[in-house]
Amino acid sequence: MLTALTGVFGDRADAVTVAGRTASYEELLGAAGAVAADLAGVPVGAFAVTATASLETVAAVVGGLIAGVPCVPLPPDAGPSERGHILRDSGARLLEVDFARRAPAVTSASASAAASGSAFGSASASASVEDPALILYTSGTTGAPKGVVLSAAAITADLDALAAAWQWSAEDTLVHGLPLFHVHGLVLGVLGALRTGSRLVHTGRPTPEAYAAAAEAGGSLYFGVPTVWSRIAAAPQEAAALSRARLLVSGSAALPAPVFRDLERLTGHRPVERYGMTETLITVSGRAGGEVHPGAVGTPLAGIRTRIAAEPGAEIGELQLTGPTLFSGYLGRPEATAAAYTEDGWFRTGDIASVGEDGVHRIVGRASTDMIKSGGYRIGAGEIENALLDHPRVREAAVVGVPDADLGQRIVAFVVADGVTGAELTDFVAAHLSVHKRPREVRFIAAIPRNAMGKPQKRLLLEGRAG
Ligand code: MLC
Ligand code: AMP
């Protein structure tokens, strides 16, 4: 990985800015070198870092790549249960990063030299691009989050395909303010900038004001989840500043057509939408300079094949994929990994899609109501239900995603309980899980509707047909 990164490392003093602090490549590599040295000192299978939006997180991830040790980025707001689960499940050692501490031996020149020997530029001679580079925790429909193992080979294949699709180069300044513990903000938003050599401006939080200010300072390529874009579309003055940009990209959830049209009217840009998952990285996208349409996520990236598993006569069905960007498996869960694939080796996305005659893909929904997307965060209903059921007053709980103009979906918990308020239950969840997994609303009901098998009938709850 570092070979290609160092290929474009120059002597730019403002290579990476995160939440108002700027570093040159030299400084970043120095701090990353210190991380790599720490990792070499105490051999571990993986290391974790509290992934705040900071230069420290960037240095940690790059340091892991140099050392050939996979990084587990921890959501900084994760409650103790979630944090404990991730650390236990991954066996990762938690590392503190001090950006001021630098290993002078690792400069862009020496990293280039080291990198010429191996595709990873790794301190460990045996590291291969197929080895784990990142382990990202993500929710399934039930149970605790699983570790998605991503290799450097998958990451580089994805970033190179995206660079081609978006004409993304060292001429760009990438701007975003997304969290640094998911694919969007970390893989695309940090490693993508390093691999293409584009300057990175991370705005700390993805507010319309911060995105506009970065455009005035030369931002050219913008990333956001639909919630970010819809907030920008509601701020016409800030949106107008983005007319200076080259390309606006939306992903992680469906971009509503009215937001697409508002952005076009206010910025003069038709936003490019792309589709992906933690397990597959980004696989389908619109192209810079190509035709893009509201509601469409474009065509497969280089190397990706897709198919729709539809019932005979139907045009929509589950989107299935193969290609070089796929994950290496769920950490320590061979059965779950096997279950994610069809018998003939295609990855089952769980998303329902259609493909037009022109090859353009549209995502029309999710197969399971138990997978919620709120503000671009993927949230398993089961994990929140389990957290609620841990409360002594809660007898039954069913969590659903209700359509929401700002967040795409908002988390609503239906509970059977007495002697406890909704606010107390929300706080209870927040004490265990990440902030964005808190229910926005708790509705008390007499009983959860169930089918003959005892399975909650969530569609009835969504349709408001349960008392
Ligand atoms: C949130 N708040 C609550 C609450 N939930 N308060 C009470 N009860 C609840 N249930 C608080 C928040 O903590 C915050 O407080 C305030 O309310 C506003 O919250 P919000 O409406 O959620 O907005 P915000 O915090 O600004 O977050 C919106 C957002 C965020 C868009 C910035 O959702 C975000 O960063 N999303 C990106 C997710 C992402 O990167 N997904 C990519 C996954 S990878 P305070 O005090 O903090 O203001 C992937 C692959 C791919 O999907 O294809 O890309
Ligand atoms: P995550 O694992 O957090 O990356 O979430 C992946 C899920 O996000 C996918 O399975 C989709 O449901 C959803 N998703 C990502 N991009 C898009 C998009 N452009 N349109 C619709 N859904 C999307």
Coordinates of C-alpha atoms and ligand atoms in Angstrom, one line a residue:
M1 CA 0.0 0.0 0.0
L2 CA 2.6 2.5 1.0
T3 CA 4.5 2.0 -2.3
A4 CA 1.8 3.8 -4.2
L5 CA 1.3 6.3 -1.4
T6 CA 4.9 7.3 -1.4
G7 CA 4.8 7.6 -5.2
V8 CA 3.0 10.8 -4.9
F9 CA 4.3 12.1 -1.6
G10 CA 5.8 15.5 -2.2
D11 CA 7.0 18.2 0.2
R12 CA 3.5 19.7 0.6
A13 CA 3.4 21.5 4.0
D14 CA -0.5 21.2 4.0
A15 CA -0.9 17.6 2.9
V16 CA -3.4 16.6 5.6
T17 CA -5.7 18.9 7.7
V18 CA -8.0 17.3 10.3
A19 CA -10.3 19.4 12.5
G20 CA -8.1 22.5 12.1
R21 CA -4.6 20.9 12.5
T22 CA -2.4 20.6 9.5
A23 CA 0.6 18.3 8.8
S24 CA 3.0 17.7 6.0
Y25 CA 3.6 14.2 4.6
E26 CA 6.9 14.3 6.4
E27 CA 5.3 15.0 9.7
L28 CA 2.6 12.4 9.1
L29 CA 5.1 9.7 8.2
G30 CA 7.2 10.6 11.2
A31 CA 4.2 10.2 13.6
A32 CA 3.2 7.0 11.8
G33 CA 6.7 5.7 12.0
A34 CA 6.6 6.1 15.8
V35 CA 3.4 4.1 15.9
A36 CA 5.0 1.4 13.7
A37 CA 8.0 1.3 16.0
D38 CA 5.7 0.8 19.0
L39 CA 3.9 -2.0 17.2
A40 CA 7.2 -3.7 16.2
G41 CA 8.3 -3.5 19.9
V42 CA 5.3 -5.6 21.2
P43 CA 4.1 -8.0 18.5
V44 CA 0.3 -8.1 18.5
G45 CA -2.3 -9.5 16.1
A46 CA -4.1 -6.2 15.9
F47 CA -4.2 -2.8 17.6
A48 CA -7.0 -0.5 18.4
V49 CA -7.2 3.3 18.4
T50 CA -9.9 5.6 19.6
A51 CA -10.8 7.0 16.2
T52 CA -11.5 10.6 16.9
A53 CA -11.4 13.0 13.9
S54 CA -7.8 13.8 14.4
L55 CA -4.3 13.6 13.0
E56 CA -3.6 11.0 15.6
T57 CA -6.1 8.6 14.0
V58 CA -4.6 9.2 10.6
A59 CA -1.1 8.5 12.0
A60 CA -2.3 5.3 13.7
V61 CA -3.8 3.9 10.5
V62 CA -0.7 4.7 8.4
G63 CA 1.5 3.4 11.2
G64 CA -0.4 0.1 11.1
L65 CA 0.2 -0.1 7.4
I66 CA 3.9 0.5 7.8
A67 CA 4.2 -2.2 10.5
G68 CA 1.9 -4.6 8.7
V69 CA -0.4 -4.8 11.8
P70 CA -4.2 -4.3 11.3
C71 CA -5.8 -1.4 12.9
V72 CA -9.2 -1.6 14.7
P73 CA -10.7 2.0 14.8
L74 CA -12.9 2.3 17.8
P75 CA -15.9 4.7 17.6
P76 CA -15.0 7.4 20.2
D77 CA -18.5 7.6 21.5
A78 CA -19.0 3.8 21.9
G79 CA -20.4 3.0 25.3
P80 CA -18.5 0.6 27.5
S81 CA -20.3 -2.6 26.3
E82 CA -19.7 -1.8 22.7
R83 CA -16.0 -0.8 23.3
G84 CA -15.4 -3.9 25.5
H85 CA -16.9 -6.2 22.9
I86 CA -14.7 -4.8 20.1
L87 CA -11.6 -5.0 22.2
R88 CA -12.3 -8.5 23.4
D89 CA -13.5 -9.8 20.0
S90 CA -10.5 -8.5 18.1
G91 CA -7.9 -9.1 20.8
A92 CA -6.5 -5.8 19.8
R93 CA -4.1 -3.8 22.1
L94 CA -5.3 -0.2 22.6
L95 CA -2.7 2.2 21.5
E96 CA -2.4 5.9 22.5
V97 CA -0.9 8.0 19.7
D98 CA 1.1 11.2 20.4
F99 CA 1.4 13.0 17.1
A100 CA 4.3 15.1 18.5
R101 CA 6.4 11.9 18.9
R102 CA 8.1 11.2 15.6
A103 CA 10.4 8.5 14.3
P104 CA 12.9 10.5 12.3
A105 CA 14.0 7.5 10.4
V106 CA 10.7 7.3 8.6
T107 CA 10.6 10.1 6.1
S108 CA 8.9 10.1 2.7
A109 CA 12.3 9.2 1.1
S110 CA 13.0 6.3 3.5
A111 CA 9.4 5.1 3.3
S112 CA 9.8 5.0 -0.5
A113 CA 13.0 3.0 -0.2
A114 CA 11.5 0.6 2.3
A115 CA 8.3 0.3 0.2
S116 CA 10.2 -0.6 -2.9
G117 CA 10.9 -4.1 -1.4
S118 CA 7.3 -5.0 -0.6
A119 CA 3.8 -3.9 -1.7
F120 CA 3.0 -2.9 1.8
G121 CA 6.2 -0.9 2.5
S122 CA 6.1 -3.0 5.6
A123 CA 8.5 -3.2 8.5
S124 CA 7.7 -6.9 8.6
A125 CA 9.3 -8.5 5.6
S126 CA 6.6 -11.3 5.5
A127 CA 3.6 -8.9 5.2
S128 CA 1.6 -9.4 2.1
V129 CA -1.1 -7.3 0.5
E130 CA -3.6 -10.1 1.3
D131 CA -2.9 -9.7 5.0
P132 CA -5.5 -7.8 7.1
A133 CA -5.0 -4.0 7.0
L134 CA -8.1 -2.8 8.8
I135 CA -10.8 -4.5 10.9
L136 CA -14.0 -2.5 10.9
Y137 CA -16.8 -3.4 13.3
T138 CA -20.3 -3.3 11.8
S139 CA -23.7 -4.4 12.9
G140 CA -25.6 -7.4 11.5
T141 CA -29.4 -7.8 11.9
T142 CA -28.9 -9.6 15.2
G143 CA -26.3 -9.8 17.9
A144 CA -23.2 -7.8 18.5
P145 CA -21.1 -6.1 15.8
K146 CA -18.8 -8.3 13.7
G147 CA -15.2 -7.4 12.7
V148 CA -15.0 -7.0 8.9
V149 CA -11.4 -7.8 7.8
L150 CA -10.1 -5.8 4.9
S151 CA -6.9 -6.5 3.1
A152 CA -4.6 -3.9 1.6
A153 CA -5.2 -5.6 -1.7
A154 CA -9.0 -5.0 -1.5
I155 CA -8.5 -1.4 -0.3
T156 CA -6.1 -0.5 -3.1
A157 CA -8.3 -2.2 -5.8
D158 CA -11.2 -0.1 -4.6
L159 CA -9.4 3.2 -4.3
D160 CA -7.8 2.8 -7.8
A161 CA -11.2 1.9 -9.3
L162 CA -12.7 5.0 -7.6
A163 CA -9.9 7.2 -8.7
A164 CA -10.6 6.2 -12.3
A165 CA -14.4 6.6 -11.9
W166 CA -14.1 10.1 -10.4
Q167 CA -11.0 11.3 -12.2
W168 CA -9.6 11.7 -8.7
S169 CA -5.9 12.8 -8.7
A170 CA -3.2 14.7 -6.9
E171 CA -4.7 17.9 -8.3
D172 CA -7.7 17.5 -6.0
T173 CA -8.3 18.7 -2.5
L174 CA -10.7 16.2 -0.9
V175 CA -13.1 17.7 1.7
H176 CA -15.3 15.8 4.2
G177 CA -16.1 15.6 7.8
L178 CA -17.1 12.0 8.2
P179 CA -16.2 9.7 11.1
L180 CA -12.9 8.0 10.8
F181 CA -14.0 4.5 11.9
H182 CA -16.1 3.5 8.8
V183 CA -15.4 2.9 5.2
H184 CA -16.7 6.2 4.0
G185 CA -14.6 8.5 6.1
L186 CA -11.5 6.3 6.7
V187 CA -11.0 4.1 3.6
L188 CA -12.2 6.6 1.0
G189 CA -11.7 9.8 3.0
V190 CA -8.2 9.2 4.4
L191 CA -6.5 6.3 2.5
G192 CA -8.1 7.5 -0.8
A193 CA -6.5 11.0 -0.3
L194 CA -3.1 9.4 0.5
R195 CA -3.2 7.0 -2.4
T196 CA -4.2 9.6 -5.0
G197 CA -2.0 12.2 -3.4
S198 CA -4.8 14.7 -3.1
R199 CA -4.7 17.1 -0.2
L200 CA -7.1 16.2 2.5
V201 CA -9.2 18.7 4.5
H202 CA -11.3 17.0 7.2
T203 CA -13.7 19.5 8.6
G204 CA -14.1 17.9 12.0
R205 CA -17.9 17.8 11.6
P206 CA -19.7 17.8 8.3
T207 CA -21.6 21.1 8.7
P208 CA -22.7 23.2 5.7
E209 CA -20.6 26.1 7.1
A210 CA -17.4 24.0 7.2
Y211 CA -18.0 22.5 3.7
A212 CA -18.5 26.1 2.3
A213 CA -15.4 27.5 4.0
A214 CA -13.3 24.6 2.6
A215 CA -14.7 25.4 -0.9
E216 CA -13.5 28.9 -0.6
A217 CA -10.1 27.5 0.4
G218 CA -9.8 25.4 -2.8
G219 CA -11.8 22.2 -2.0
S220 CA -12.5 20.3 -5.2
L221 CA -13.9 16.9 -4.3
Y222 CA -16.6 16.5 -1.7
F223 CA -17.8 13.4 0.2
G224 CA -21.0 13.3 2.3
V225 CA -23.8 11.0 3.4
P226 CA -27.3 12.0 2.4
T227 CA -28.0 13.7 5.7
V228 CA -25.0 15.9 5.2
W229 CA -26.2 16.8 1.6
S230 CA -29.8 17.4 2.7
R231 CA -28.5 19.8 5.4
I232 CA -26.4 21.6 2.8
A233 CA -29.3 21.8 0.4
A234 CA -31.3 23.5 3.2
A235 CA -28.5 26.2 3.5
P236 CA -28.6 27.9 0.2
Q237 CA -25.7 30.3 0.8
E238 CA -23.3 27.6 1.9
A239 CA -24.5 25.3 -0.9
A240 CA -23.7 28.1 -3.4
A241 CA -20.1 28.1 -2.2
L242 CA -19.8 24.5 -3.5
S243 CA -20.3 25.7 -7.1
R244 CA -16.5 26.1 -7.0
A245 CA -16.0 22.4 -6.4
R246 CA -15.2 19.9 -9.1
L247 CA -17.3 16.9 -7.9
L248 CA -19.8 16.2 -5.2
V249 CA -20.2 12.5 -4.2
S250 CA -22.9 11.0 -2.0
G251 CA -23.0 7.6 -0.5
S252 CA -23.7 5.3 2.5
A253 CA -27.5 5.6 2.1
A254 CA -30.0 6.6 -0.6
L255 CA -29.8 10.2 -1.7
P256 CA -33.4 11.5 -1.9
A257 CA -34.3 12.8 -5.4
P258 CA -35.4 16.2 -4.0
V259 CA -32.0 16.7 -2.4
F260 CA -30.3 15.8 -5.7
R261 CA -32.4 18.4 -7.5
D262 CA -31.8 21.1 -4.8
L263 CA -28.1 20.5 -4.9
E264 CA -28.1 20.8 -8.7
R265 CA -30.1 24.1 -8.5
L266 CA -27.9 25.6 -5.8
T267 CA -24.4 24.3 -6.7
G268 CA -24.7 23.7 -10.5
H269 CA -23.5 20.1 -9.8
R270 CA -25.4 16.9 -10.3
P271 CA -24.1 14.9 -7.4
V272 CA -22.5 11.5 -8.2
E273 CA -24.0 8.7 -6.1
R274 CA -22.1 5.5 -5.3
Y275 CA -23.1 2.3 -3.5
G276 CA -21.1 0.2 -1.1
M277 CA -20.8 -1.8 2.1
T278 CA -18.2 -2.3 4.7
E279 CA -17.8 -5.9 3.5
T280 CA -17.5 -5.1 -0.2
L281 CA -16.1 -1.5 -0.2
I282 CA -17.6 0.7 -2.9
T283 CA -18.7 -1.4 -5.8
V284 CA -21.1 0.6 -8.0
S285 CA -20.8 4.3 -8.8
G286 CA -21.7 7.1 -11.2
R287 CA -18.8 8.5 -13.2
A288 CA -17.3 12.0 -13.2
G289 CA -18.3 13.6 -16.5
G290 CA -20.9 10.8 -17.1
E291 CA -24.6 10.9 -17.0
V292 CA -26.0 10.7 -13.4
H293 CA -29.6 10.5 -12.4
P294 CA -31.5 10.9 -9.1
G295 CA -32.1 7.6 -7.5
A296 CA -29.4 5.8 -9.5
V297 CA -26.1 4.6 -8.1
G298 CA -24.4 4.1 -11.5
T299 CA -22.6 1.1 -12.9
P300 CA -20.1 -1.5 -11.4
L301 CA -16.6 -0.3 -10.8
A302 CA -13.6 -1.9 -12.7
G303 CA -13.3 -5.6 -11.7
I304 CA -16.7 -5.8 -10.1
R305 CA -19.4 -8.1 -11.4
T306 CA -23.0 -7.9 -10.2
R307 CA -26.2 -9.9 -10.6
I308 CA -29.8 -9.6 -9.4
A309 CA -31.2 -12.7 -7.7
A310 CA -34.8 -12.2 -8.7
E311 CA -37.8 -14.5 -8.6
P312 CA -38.7 -15.6 -12.2
G313 CA -40.5 -12.8 -14.0
A314 CA -39.4 -10.1 -11.4
E315 CA -37.0 -7.4 -12.2
I316 CA -35.9 -6.6 -8.7
G317 CA -34.2 -8.8 -6.3
E318 CA -31.1 -9.1 -4.0
L319 CA -28.0 -7.5 -5.4
Q320 CA -25.1 -10.0 -5.4
L321 CA -21.4 -9.2 -6.2
T322 CA -18.0 -10.6 -6.8
G323 CA -14.7 -8.8 -7.3
P324 CA -11.3 -7.8 -5.9
T325 CA -12.7 -5.3 -3.3
L326 CA -14.4 -7.9 -1.1
F327 CA -13.5 -8.4 2.5
S328 CA -11.5 -11.4 3.7
G329 CA -14.2 -12.5 6.1
Y330 CA -15.7 -11.8 9.5
L331 CA -13.0 -12.0 12.2
G332 CA -13.2 -15.4 13.9
R333 CA -16.6 -16.2 12.4
P334 CA -16.3 -18.7 9.5
E335 CA -20.0 -19.6 9.6
A336 CA -21.1 -16.0 9.3
T337 CA -18.6 -15.5 6.5
A338 CA -19.9 -18.6 4.7
A339 CA -23.5 -17.5 5.1
A340 CA -22.7 -14.2 3.5
Y341 CA -22.0 -15.9 0.2
T342 CA -24.2 -17.9 -2.2
E343 CA -23.2 -21.5 -3.0
D344 CA -21.6 -20.4 -6.2
G345 CA -19.5 -17.8 -4.4
W346 CA -21.3 -14.5 -4.9
F347 CA -21.6 -12.0 -1.9
R348 CA -25.1 -11.5 -0.8
T349 CA -25.5 -7.7 -0.1
G350 CA -29.0 -8.0 1.4
D351 CA -29.9 -4.9 -0.6
I352 CA -32.8 -5.1 -3.1
A353 CA -31.9 -3.5 -6.5
S354 CA -32.8 -3.3 -10.1
V355 CA -30.5 -2.9 -13.2
G356 CA -31.6 -1.0 -16.2
E357 CA -30.8 -1.9 -19.8
D358 CA -28.0 0.6 -19.7
G359 CA -26.5 -1.2 -16.7
V360 CA -27.4 1.5 -14.3
H361 CA -28.2 0.2 -10.8
R362 CA -30.9 1.4 -8.5
I363 CA -31.1 0.4 -4.9
V364 CA -34.8 0.0 -4.0
G365 CA -34.6 -1.2 -0.4
R366 CA -33.2 -3.7 2.1
A367 CA -34.3 -7.3 2.4
S368 CA -34.5 -7.0 6.2
T369 CA -36.3 -4.4 8.3
D370 CA -33.7 -5.3 11.0
M371 CA -31.0 -3.4 9.2
I372 CA -31.4 0.3 9.8
K373 CA -29.5 3.2 8.2
S374 CA -29.7 6.4 10.1
G375 CA -27.6 9.4 9.2
G376 CA -25.6 6.9 7.0
Y377 CA -24.8 4.7 10.1
R378 CA -25.6 1.1 9.8
I379 CA -27.5 -0.1 12.9
G380 CA -28.7 -3.6 13.7
A381 CA -32.1 -3.7 15.3
G382 CA -31.1 -6.7 17.4
E383 CA -28.2 -5.0 19.1
I384 CA -30.5 -2.2 20.3
E385 CA -33.2 -4.7 21.3
N386 CA -30.6 -6.6 23.4
A387 CA -29.5 -3.4 25.1
L388 CA -33.1 -2.5 25.9
L389 CA -33.8 -6.1 27.2
D390 CA -30.9 -5.7 29.6
H391 CA -33.0 -3.1 31.5
P392 CA -34.8 -4.8 34.4
R393 CA -38.1 -3.1 33.6
V394 CA -38.3 -4.1 29.9
R395 CA -40.2 -7.3 29.1
E396 CA -40.2 -7.0 25.3
A397 CA -38.6 -4.8 22.7
A398 CA -38.7 -4.4 19.0
V399 CA -36.7 -1.7 17.2
V400 CA -37.5 -0.4 13.7
G401 CA -36.2 2.3 11.3
V402 CA -39.0 4.8 10.5
P403 CA -38.6 7.1 7.4
D404 CA -37.1 10.4 8.4
A405 CA -36.5 13.5 6.2
D406 CA -33.2 14.4 7.8
L407 CA -31.7 11.0 8.8
G408 CA -33.2 8.7 6.1
Q409 CA -34.4 6.5 8.9
R410 CA -34.7 7.2 12.6
I411 CA -34.6 4.6 15.3
V412 CA -37.9 4.0 17.0
A413 CA -38.1 1.4 19.9
F414 CA -41.4 -0.3 20.7
V415 CA -41.2 -1.6 24.3
V416 CA -43.4 -3.5 26.7
A417 CA -42.4 -2.1 30.1
D418 CA -43.7 -0.3 33.1
G419 CA -42.2 1.9 35.8
V420 CA -39.6 3.5 33.4
T421 CA -39.7 6.5 31.0
G422 CA -38.6 6.7 27.4
A423 CA -35.8 9.1 28.3
E424 CA -34.5 6.7 30.9
L425 CA -34.4 3.9 28.3
T426 CA -32.7 6.1 25.8
D427 CA -30.0 7.0 28.3
F428 CA -29.7 3.3 29.3
V429 CA -29.0 2.4 25.6
A430 CA -26.5 5.4 25.3
A431 CA -24.6 4.1 28.3
H432 CA -23.9 0.8 26.5
L433 CA -23.7 1.6 22.8
S434 CA -22.6 4.4 20.5
V435 CA -24.5 7.7 20.5
H436 CA -26.2 7.2 17.1
K437 CA -27.7 3.9 18.3
R438 CA -29.9 5.7 20.8
P439 CA -33.6 5.4 19.9
R440 CA -34.9 8.8 18.9
E441 CA -38.3 7.8 20.2
V442 CA -39.6 5.1 22.6
R443 CA -43.2 4.0 22.2
F444 CA -44.8 1.9 24.9
I445 CA -47.2 -0.7 23.7
A446 CA -49.2 -3.6 25.4
A447 CA -47.6 -6.4 23.4
I448 CA -45.3 -6.8 20.4
P449 CA -47.3 -8.3 17.5
R450 CA -45.9 -11.7 16.6
N451 CA -46.6 -14.3 14.0
A452 CA -47.3 -18.0 14.7
M453 CA -43.6 -18.7 15.0
G454 CA -43.3 -16.0 17.7
K455 CA -41.3 -13.7 15.4
P456 CA -42.0 -10.0 15.8
Q457 CA -44.1 -8.6 13.0
K458 CA -42.2 -5.3 12.5
R459 CA -44.1 -4.3 9.4
L460 CA -47.2 -4.0 11.6
L461 CA -45.3 -1.7 13.9
L462 CA -44.0 0.4 11.0
E463 CA -47.5 0.7 9.6
G464 CA -48.8 1.8 13.0
R465 CA -51.1 -1.2 13.2
A466 CA -50.1 -2.4 16.7
G467 CA -51.5 -1.2 20.0
Ligands
MLC1 C1 -28.6 11.9 18.5 N1 -28.7 12.8 19.4 C2 -29.6 12.5 20.3 C3 -30.1 11.3 19.9 N2 -29.4 10.9 18.8 N3 -30.1 13.1 21.3 C4 -31.1 12.6 22.0 N4 -31.6 11.4 21.7 C5 -31.2 10.7 20.6 N5 -31.7 9.6 20.3 C6 -27.9 14.1 19.5 C7 -26.5 13.9 18.9 O1 -25.6 13.3 19.8 C8 -26.1 15.3 18.6 O2 -25.7 16.0 19.8 C9 -27.5 15.9 18.2 O3 -28.5 15.1 18.8 C10 -27.7 16.0 16.7 O4 -27.6 14.6 16.3 P1 -27.9 14.2 14.8 O5 -29.2 14.7 14.3 O6 -27.6 12.7 14.7 O7 -26.8 15.0 14.0 P2 -25.3 14.9 14.0 O8 -24.7 14.5 15.3 O9 -24.9 16.2 13.4 O10 -25.0 13.7 13.0 C11 -25.4 13.7 11.6 C12 -24.2 13.2 10.8 C13 -23.8 11.8 11.4 C14 -24.7 13.1 9.4 C15 -23.1 14.1 10.9 O11 -25.0 11.0 11.4 C16 -22.7 11.2 10.6 O12 -21.5 11.5 10.8 N6 -23.0 10.2 9.8 C17 -22.0 9.5 9.0 C18 -22.1 8.0 9.1 C19 -21.1 7.3 8.2 O13 -20.0 7.8 8.0 N7 -21.5 6.2 7.6 C20 -20.7 5.5 6.7 C21 -20.7 4.0 6.9 S1 -19.6 3.2 5.7 P3 -24.4 16.9 19.8 O14 -24.3 17.3 21.2 O15 -23.3 16.0 19.4 O16 -24.7 18.0 18.8 C22 -20.7 2.9 4.5 C23 -20.2 2.4 3.2 C24 -20.5 3.4 2.2 O17 -21.9 3.1 4.6 O18 -21.2 3.0 1.2 O19 -20.1 4.5 2.4
AMP2 P1 -22.2 -0.1 5.8 O1 -21.8 -1.4 6.0 O2 -22.3 0.8 6.9 O3 -21.2 0.4 4.8 O4 -23.6 0.0 5.1 C1 -23.9 -0.6 3.9 C2 -25.3 -0.4 3.4 O5 -25.5 1.0 3.2 C3 -25.6 -1.1 2.1 O6 -25.9 -2.4 2.3 C4 -26.8 -0.2 1.7 O7 -28.0 -0.7 2.3 C5 -26.5 1.1 2.2 N1 -26.0 2.0 1.1 C6 -24.7 2.4 0.8 N2 -24.7 3.3 -0.2 C7 -25.9 3.4 -0.7 C8 -26.5 4.1 -1.7 N3 -25.9 4.9 -2.5 N4 -27.9 4.0 -1.9 C9 -28.6 3.2 -1.1 N5 -28.1 2.5 0.0 C10 -26.8 2.6 0.2

